[in-house]
Amino acid sequence: MHDFPRDFLFGAATSAHQVEGNNSLSDWWEYELAGKLKYRSGDACRHYDLYEQDFDLAKELNHNCHRLSIEWSRIEPEEGRFSLEELGHYKKVILALRRRGLNPIVTLHHFTNPSWFARRGGWGLRESSDLFLRYVSKVVEELSGEVQFWVTINEPMVYLYHSYLLGVWPPQEKSLPKTQAVKNNLLRAHINSYRLIRAIYQKNNLGRPLVSVAQNMQAFVPCVATLRNNIAAYLRAKSFNLEFIEKSIRARALDFIGVNYYSRSLVELRGWGIKNFAMDICEGKHSILKKNSLGWDIYPEGFYDILVALKKYNLPVFILENGICTEDDSLRWSFIRDHLNKLGQAISSGVKVLGYIYWSLIDNYEWDKGFAPRFGLIEVDYNTYQRRIRDSARRFAQVCLKGKV
Ligand code: FCB
């Protein structure tokens, strides 16, 4: 049994492209239409129109916060032209959350880019951070009065791997030098956004915002504990989980550590090149752990280990994503319960945690995997767009209500 702190934030997350529908000015949409991605997002969950209804459900489930993302391509449909209408839309969305007592956690970049930005060279451009900052400034000026928590970039390392190393997400590049350049540009974009957001709050005499990134962290476990696998697992964790965070802290540009945790990777080094260190995973398929419907190991122990290892940074941690896709809703509940238990243990071991956000509030478009993986606390019927609260959501709602698991 664990009691969470009194002001603990409990909620669920979504991202614009995955739920809104018709995100037609983004690079993802363009790749979907061109057939370069297997699945189209189409109407997604029609959340762009149905957000009030979805937030009613979040409230009914006793959430007190909600994480969402703003779609850059809606706000700036053409370079330098900002849509007042879309800024107004997101203002309404944020106010709809506030009215329901849901603290908005706002992400500024969640994998998608405006088409014009992608065509100009996207995150490979040296001026990418400056272009991003113009958009950030518009959004933050508009919403600052209603928002305390900002997430500049969602999972920079995941974006980097999928889009520039593995070549599966737009712009489908496979280039080490590009990867390095994009990494630097994303870091610059985060640090400069952090400073800009702070400056806007100061200028407008608002309280201090809390700004971070959502860092995907995996438990990297050597498959067979040989010396070289041990070294590889250590280095993987250092570069994938921690480098972005450490560099942001060094630049004094991180107010809390935003953690997205799902699973573990079994590391098995097959060579000594940079790509081996960056990517080698055991392909033996001999892990005996239970898995989600995408085949990811369920490994709550790793969650605890990762959290405890963050203590040394002396910053509060905020779980911005943790979740499971499954057809078996009782497995969803045990996943949530086990991870909350590990979170409780980490808190008892002295980790300061601000909140826990489940991925996702509703089933949605899971990027290159389409609509099949079901991550939602709430089921979406893609024929009727009706929502149905799952049993696991009700159980999680009790945790949110009582503040204990
Ligand atoms: C994370 C992403 C999120 C969702 C989940 C399953 O990496 O941030 O958009 O796709 O995985």
mmCIF file of N, CA and C in Angstrom, residues 189-270:
data_model
loop_
_atom_site.group_PDB
_atom_site.id
_atom_site.type_symbol
_atom_site.label_atom_id
_atom_site.label_comp_id
_atom_site.label_asym_id
_atom_site.label_seq_id
_atom_site.Cartn_x
_atom_site.Cartn_y
_atom_site.Cartn_z
ATOM 1 N N ALA A 189 16.810 23.855 -29.394
ATOM 2 C CA ALA A 189 15.401 24.283 -29.396
ATOM 3 C C ALA A 189 14.821 24.177 -27.986
ATOM 4 N N HIS A 190 15.157 23.114 -27.290
ATOM 5 C CA HIS A 190 14.633 22.983 -25.924
ATOM 6 C C HIS A 190 15.173 24.095 -25.021
ATOM 7 N N ILE A 191 16.486 24.248 -25.041
ATOM 8 C CA ILE A 191 17.099 25.219 -24.115
ATOM 9 C C ILE A 191 16.575 26.634 -24.401
ATOM 10 N N ASN A 192 16.511 26.980 -25.681
ATOM 11 C CA ASN A 192 16.037 28.329 -26.017
ATOM 12 C C ASN A 192 14.549 28.493 -25.709
ATOM 13 N N SER A 193 13.770 27.446 -25.891
ATOM 14 C CA SER A 193 12.349 27.528 -25.538
ATOM 15 C C SER A 193 12.186 27.704 -24.036
ATOM 16 N N TYR A 194 12.990 26.966 -23.307
ATOM 17 C CA TYR A 194 12.941 27.085 -21.842
ATOM 18 C C TYR A 194 13.153 28.541 -21.433
ATOM 19 N N ARG A 195 14.192 29.136 -21.993
ATOM 20 C CA ARG A 195 14.512 30.533 -21.622
ATOM 21 C C ARG A 195 13.398 31.487 -22.050
ATOM 22 N N LEU A 196 12.881 31.230 -23.246
ATOM 23 C CA LEU A 196 11.820 32.099 -23.769
ATOM 24 C C LEU A 196 10.559 32.008 -22.893
ATOM 25 N N ILE A 197 10.191 30.804 -22.523
ATOM 26 C CA ILE A 197 8.974 30.643 -21.707
ATOM 27 C C ILE A 197 9.154 31.362 -20.372
ATOM 28 N N ARG A 198 10.320 31.178 -19.754
ATOM 29 C CA ARG A 198 10.588 31.877 -18.485
ATOM 30 C C ARG A 198 10.468 33.390 -18.675
ATOM 31 N N ALA A 199 11.043 33.883 -19.767
ATOM 32 C CA ALA A 199 11.053 35.331 -19.997
ATOM 33 C C ALA A 199 9.627 35.854 -20.197
ATOM 34 N N ILE A 200 8.811 35.112 -20.918
ATOM 35 C CA ILE A 200 7.427 35.567 -21.154
ATOM 36 C C ILE A 200 6.653 35.622 -19.837
ATOM 37 N N TYR A 201 6.843 34.647 -18.985
ATOM 38 C CA TYR A 201 6.135 34.659 -17.692
ATOM 39 C C TYR A 201 6.596 35.829 -16.839
ATOM 40 N N GLN A 202 7.887 36.093 -16.909
ATOM 41 C CA GLN A 202 8.415 37.210 -16.120
ATOM 42 C C GLN A 202 7.846 38.532 -16.618
ATOM 43 N N LYS A 203 7.868 38.706 -17.930
ATOM 44 C CA LYS A 203 7.381 39.946 -18.537
ATOM 45 C C LYS A 203 5.907 40.158 -18.205
ATOM 46 N N ASN A 204 5.136 39.080 -18.199
ATOM 47 C CA ASN A 204 3.696 39.207 -17.953
ATOM 48 C C ASN A 204 3.332 39.095 -16.472
ATOM 49 N N ASN A 205 4.370 39.134 -15.615
ATOM 50 C CA ASN A 205 4.133 39.053 -14.172
ATOM 51 C C ASN A 205 3.333 37.842 -13.748
ATOM 52 N N LEU A 206 3.650 36.718 -14.366
ATOM 53 C CA LEU A 206 2.958 35.479 -13.995
ATOM 54 C C LEU A 206 3.882 34.686 -13.070
ATOM 55 N N GLY A 207 3.326 33.734 -12.353
ATOM 56 C CA GLY A 207 4.175 32.914 -11.478
ATOM 57 C C GLY A 207 5.167 32.130 -12.313
ATOM 58 N N ARG A 208 6.026 31.370 -11.645
ATOM 59 C CA ARG A 208 7.062 30.641 -12.390
ATOM 60 C C ARG A 208 6.490 29.448 -13.130
ATOM 61 N N PRO A 209 6.752 29.348 -14.422
ATOM 62 C CA PRO A 209 6.308 28.146 -15.137
ATOM 63 C C PRO A 209 7.244 26.985 -14.793
ATOM 64 N N LEU A 210 6.779 25.777 -15.011
ATOM 65 C CA LEU A 210 7.639 24.606 -14.822
ATOM 66 C C LEU A 210 7.814 23.941 -16.179
ATOM 67 N N VAL A 211 9.051 23.919 -16.652
ATOM 68 C CA VAL A 211 9.313 23.535 -18.044
ATOM 69 C C VAL A 211 10.274 22.350 -18.093
ATOM 70 N N SER A 212 9.955 21.405 -18.974
ATOM 71 C CA SER A 212 10.847 20.260 -19.132
ATOM 72 C C SER A 212 10.672 19.642 -20.508
ATOM 73 N N VAL A 213 11.277 18.479 -20.705
ATOM 74 C CA VAL A 213 10.996 17.647 -21.882
ATOM 75 C C VAL A 213 10.354 16.365 -21.375
ATOM 76 N N ALA A 214 9.751 15.599 -22.288
ATOM 77 C CA ALA A 214 9.285 14.259 -21.919
ATOM 78 C C ALA A 214 10.336 13.298 -22.457
ATOM 79 N N GLN A 215 11.103 12.738 -21.557
ATOM 80 C CA GLN A 215 12.231 11.907 -21.975
ATOM 81 C C GLN A 215 11.850 10.431 -21.894
ATOM 82 N N ASN A 216 11.835 9.764 -23.034
ATOM 83 C CA ASN A 216 11.573 8.332 -23.001
ATOM 84 C C ASN A 216 12.771 7.647 -22.352
ATOM 85 N N MET A 217 12.517 6.872 -21.307
ATOM 86 C CA MET A 217 13.614 6.140 -20.659
ATOM 87 C C MET A 217 13.285 4.667 -20.691
ATOM 88 N N GLN A 218 14.255 3.880 -21.105
ATOM 89 C CA GLN A 218 14.068 2.433 -21.131
ATOM 90 C C GLN A 218 15.021 1.792 -20.153
ATOM 91 N N ALA A 219 14.600 0.643 -19.624
ATOM 92 C CA ALA A 219 15.533 -0.129 -18.811
ATOM 93 C C ALA A 219 16.409 -0.915 -19.788
ATOM 94 N N PHE A 220 17.686 -0.606 -19.828
ATOM 95 C CA PHE A 220 18.591 -1.340 -20.713
ATOM 96 C C PHE A 220 19.262 -2.444 -19.904
ATOM 97 N N VAL A 221 18.931 -3.679 -20.249
ATOM 98 C CA VAL A 221 19.397 -4.817 -19.462
ATOM 99 C C VAL A 221 20.258 -5.687 -20.376
ATOM 100 N N PRO A 222 21.483 -6.024 -19.936
ATOM 101 C CA PRO A 222 22.292 -6.913 -20.778
ATOM 102 C C PRO A 222 21.598 -8.256 -20.918
ATOM 103 N N CYS A 223 21.516 -8.760 -22.131
ATOM 104 C CA CYS A 223 20.802 -10.008 -22.344
ATOM 105 C C CYS A 223 21.524 -11.143 -21.635
ATOM 106 N N VAL A 224 22.786 -11.330 -21.998
ATOM 107 C CA VAL A 224 23.644 -12.234 -21.241
ATOM 108 C C VAL A 224 24.706 -11.323 -20.640
ATOM 109 N N ALA A 225 24.919 -11.460 -19.343
ATOM 110 C CA ALA A 225 25.742 -10.456 -18.651
ATOM 111 C C ALA A 225 27.243 -10.627 -18.901
ATOM 112 N N THR A 226 27.640 -10.501 -20.148
ATOM 113 C CA THR A 226 29.077 -10.491 -20.443
ATOM 114 C C THR A 226 29.600 -9.079 -20.209
ATOM 115 N N LEU A 227 30.905 -8.948 -20.141
ATOM 116 C CA LEU A 227 31.468 -7.622 -19.893
ATOM 117 C C LEU A 227 31.045 -6.646 -20.996
ATOM 118 N N ARG A 228 31.122 -7.115 -22.251
ATOM 119 C CA ARG A 228 30.806 -6.160 -23.328
ATOM 120 C C ARG A 228 29.326 -5.779 -23.353
ATOM 121 N N ASN A 229 28.451 -6.702 -23.014
ATOM 122 C CA ASN A 229 27.025 -6.347 -22.944
ATOM 123 C C ASN A 229 26.751 -5.388 -21.781
ATOM 124 N N ASN A 230 27.456 -5.627 -20.670
ATOM 125 C CA ASN A 230 27.291 -4.719 -19.527
ATOM 126 C C ASN A 230 27.704 -3.301 -19.898
ATOM 127 N N ILE A 231 28.834 -3.209 -20.564
ATOM 128 C CA ILE A 231 29.320 -1.880 -20.961
ATOM 129 C C ILE A 231 28.317 -1.245 -21.939
ATOM 130 N N ALA A 232 27.854 -2.048 -22.895
ATOM 131 C CA ALA A 232 26.929 -1.520 -23.900
ATOM 132 C C ALA A 232 25.629 -1.035 -23.246
ATOM 133 N N ALA A 233 25.106 -1.803 -22.290
ATOM 134 C CA ALA A 233 23.848 -1.411 -21.633
ATOM 135 C C ALA A 233 24.044 -0.112 -20.859
ATOM 136 N N TYR A 234 25.184 -0.009 -20.205
ATOM 137 C CA TYR A 234 25.479 1.211 -19.446
ATOM 138 C C TYR A 234 25.537 2.428 -20.381
ATOM 139 N N LEU A 235 26.239 2.245 -21.495
ATOM 140 C CA LEU A 235 26.379 3.379 -22.428
ATOM 141 C C LEU A 235 25.048 3.735 -23.088
ATOM 142 N N ARG A 236 24.252 2.727 -23.378
ATOM 143 C CA ARG A 236 22.933 2.986 -23.983
ATOM 144 C C ARG A 236 22.077 3.839 -23.061
ATOM 145 N N ALA A 237 22.052 3.448 -21.778
ATOM 146 C CA ALA A 237 21.241 4.200 -20.813
ATOM 147 C C ALA A 237 21.765 5.626 -20.718
ATOM 148 N N LYS A 238 23.079 5.736 -20.711
ATOM 149 C CA LYS A 238 23.687 7.059 -20.568
ATOM 150 C C LYS A 238 23.306 7.949 -21.759
ATOM 151 N N SER A 239 23.382 7.405 -22.977
ATOM 152 C CA SER A 239 23.107 8.283 -24.116
ATOM 153 C C SER A 239 21.608 8.403 -24.396
ATOM 154 N N PHE A 240 20.872 7.304 -24.350
ATOM 155 C CA PHE A 240 19.452 7.373 -24.712
ATOM 156 C C PHE A 240 18.611 8.018 -23.597
ATOM 157 N N ASN A 241 18.837 7.607 -22.371
ATOM 158 C CA ASN A 241 17.987 8.093 -21.270
ATOM 159 C C ASN A 241 18.442 9.432 -20.714
ATOM 160 N N LEU A 242 19.766 9.597 -20.620
ATOM 161 C CA LEU A 242 20.239 10.667 -19.735
ATOM 162 C C LEU A 242 20.927 11.856 -20.403
ATOM 163 N N GLU A 243 21.485 11.654 -21.590
ATOM 164 C CA GLU A 243 22.317 12.723 -22.151
ATOM 165 C C GLU A 243 21.544 14.039 -22.325
ATOM 166 N N PHE A 244 20.356 13.939 -22.903
ATOM 167 C CA PHE A 244 19.555 15.141 -23.167
ATOM 168 C C PHE A 244 19.222 15.860 -21.861
ATOM 169 N N ILE A 245 18.873 15.051 -20.871
ATOM 170 C CA ILE A 245 18.527 15.599 -19.557
ATOM 171 C C ILE A 245 19.744 16.282 -18.926
ATOM 172 N N GLU A 246 20.864 15.590 -18.977
ATOM 173 C CA GLU A 246 22.063 16.139 -18.323
ATOM 174 C C GLU A 246 22.509 17.445 -18.990
ATOM 175 N N LYS A 247 22.442 17.453 -20.317
ATOM 176 C CA LYS A 247 22.854 18.684 -21.006
ATOM 177 C C LYS A 247 21.898 19.833 -20.700
ATOM 178 N N SER A 248 20.613 19.520 -20.581
ATOM 179 C CA SER A 248 19.640 20.573 -20.242
ATOM 180 C C SER A 248 19.885 21.090 -18.828
ATOM 181 N N ILE A 249 20.201 20.186 -17.931
ATOM 182 C CA ILE A 249 20.459 20.610 -16.548
ATOM 183 C C ILE A 249 21.691 21.504 -16.506
ATOM 184 N N ARG A 250 22.712 21.086 -17.269
ATOM 185 C CA ARG A 250 23.938 21.902 -17.298
ATOM 186 C C ARG A 250 23.661 23.304 -17.822
ATOM 187 N N ALA A 251 22.688 23.416 -18.731
ATOM 188 C CA ALA A 251 22.333 24.735 -19.276
ATOM 189 C C ALA A 251 21.317 25.442 -18.370
ATOM 190 N N ARG A 252 21.043 24.866 -17.228
ATOM 191 C CA ARG A 252 20.037 25.384 -16.276
ATOM 192 C C ARG A 252 18.690 25.568 -16.979
ATOM 193 N N ALA A 253 18.297 24.537 -17.727
ATOM 194 C CA ALA A 253 17.059 24.628 -18.506
ATOM 195 C C ALA A 253 16.158 23.424 -18.261
ATOM 196 N N LEU A 254 15.995 23.049 -17.005
ATOM 197 C CA LEU A 254 15.089 21.938 -16.688
ATOM 198 C C LEU A 254 14.547 22.125 -15.276
ATOM 199 N N ASP A 255 13.228 22.247 -15.138
ATOM 200 C CA ASP A 255 12.652 22.461 -13.804
ATOM 201 C C ASP A 255 12.248 21.157 -13.134
ATOM 202 N N PHE A 256 11.969 20.155 -13.948
ATOM 203 C CA PHE A 256 11.671 18.819 -13.414
ATOM 204 C C PHE A 256 12.094 17.835 -14.490
ATOM 205 N N ILE A 257 12.164 16.563 -14.128
ATOM 206 C CA ILE A 257 12.535 15.554 -15.133
ATOM 207 C C ILE A 257 11.266 14.835 -15.586
ATOM 208 N N GLY A 258 10.892 15.068 -16.839
ATOM 209 C CA GLY A 258 9.695 14.421 -17.392
ATOM 210 C C GLY A 258 10.074 13.040 -17.919
ATOM 211 N N VAL A 259 9.450 12.002 -17.383
ATOM 212 C CA VAL A 259 9.820 10.632 -17.746
ATOM 213 C C VAL A 259 8.663 9.923 -18.443
ATOM 214 N N ASN A 260 8.955 9.315 -19.601
ATOM 215 C CA ASN A 260 8.013 8.402 -20.251
ATOM 216 C C ASN A 260 8.615 7.012 -20.134
ATOM 217 N N TYR A 261 7.923 6.110 -19.471
ATOM 218 C CA TYR A 261 8.479 4.757 -19.299
ATOM 219 C C TYR A 261 7.494 3.693 -19.762
ATOM 220 N N TYR A 262 7.965 2.778 -20.595
ATOM 221 C CA TYR A 262 7.124 1.684 -21.082
ATOM 222 C C TYR A 262 7.710 0.299 -20.836
ATOM 223 N N SER A 263 9.018 0.150 -21.084
ATOM 224 C CA SER A 263 9.513 -1.213 -21.211
ATOM 225 C C SER A 263 11.022 -1.289 -21.014
ATOM 226 N N ARG A 264 11.553 -2.455 -21.326
ATOM 227 C CA ARG A 264 13.005 -2.636 -21.273
ATOM 228 C C ARG A 264 13.515 -3.080 -22.634
ATOM 229 N N SER A 265 14.807 -2.938 -22.838
ATOM 230 C CA SER A 265 15.456 -3.490 -24.027
ATOM 231 C C SER A 265 16.560 -4.411 -23.563
ATOM 232 N N LEU A 266 16.622 -5.593 -24.168
ATOM 233 C CA LEU A 266 17.711 -6.515 -23.844
ATOM 234 C C LEU A 266 18.874 -6.237 -24.791
ATOM 235 N N VAL A 267 19.964 -5.798 -24.204
ATOM 236 C CA VAL A 267 21.090 -5.352 -25.026
ATOM 237 C C VAL A 267 22.040 -6.518 -25.320
ATOM 238 N N GLU A 268 22.370 -6.678 -26.589
ATOM 239 C CA GLU A 268 23.401 -7.655 -26.964
ATOM 240 C C GLU A 268 24.264 -7.045 -28.058
ATOM 241 N N LEU A 269 25.480 -6.741 -27.717
ATOM 242 C CA LEU A 269 26.361 -6.045 -28.655
ATOM 243 C C LEU A 269 26.906 -7.032 -29.692
ATOM 244 N N ARG A 270 26.760 -6.650 -30.972
ATOM 245 C CA ARG A 270 27.229 -7.563 -32.024
ATOM 246 C C ARG A 270 28.452 -7.039 -32.780
#
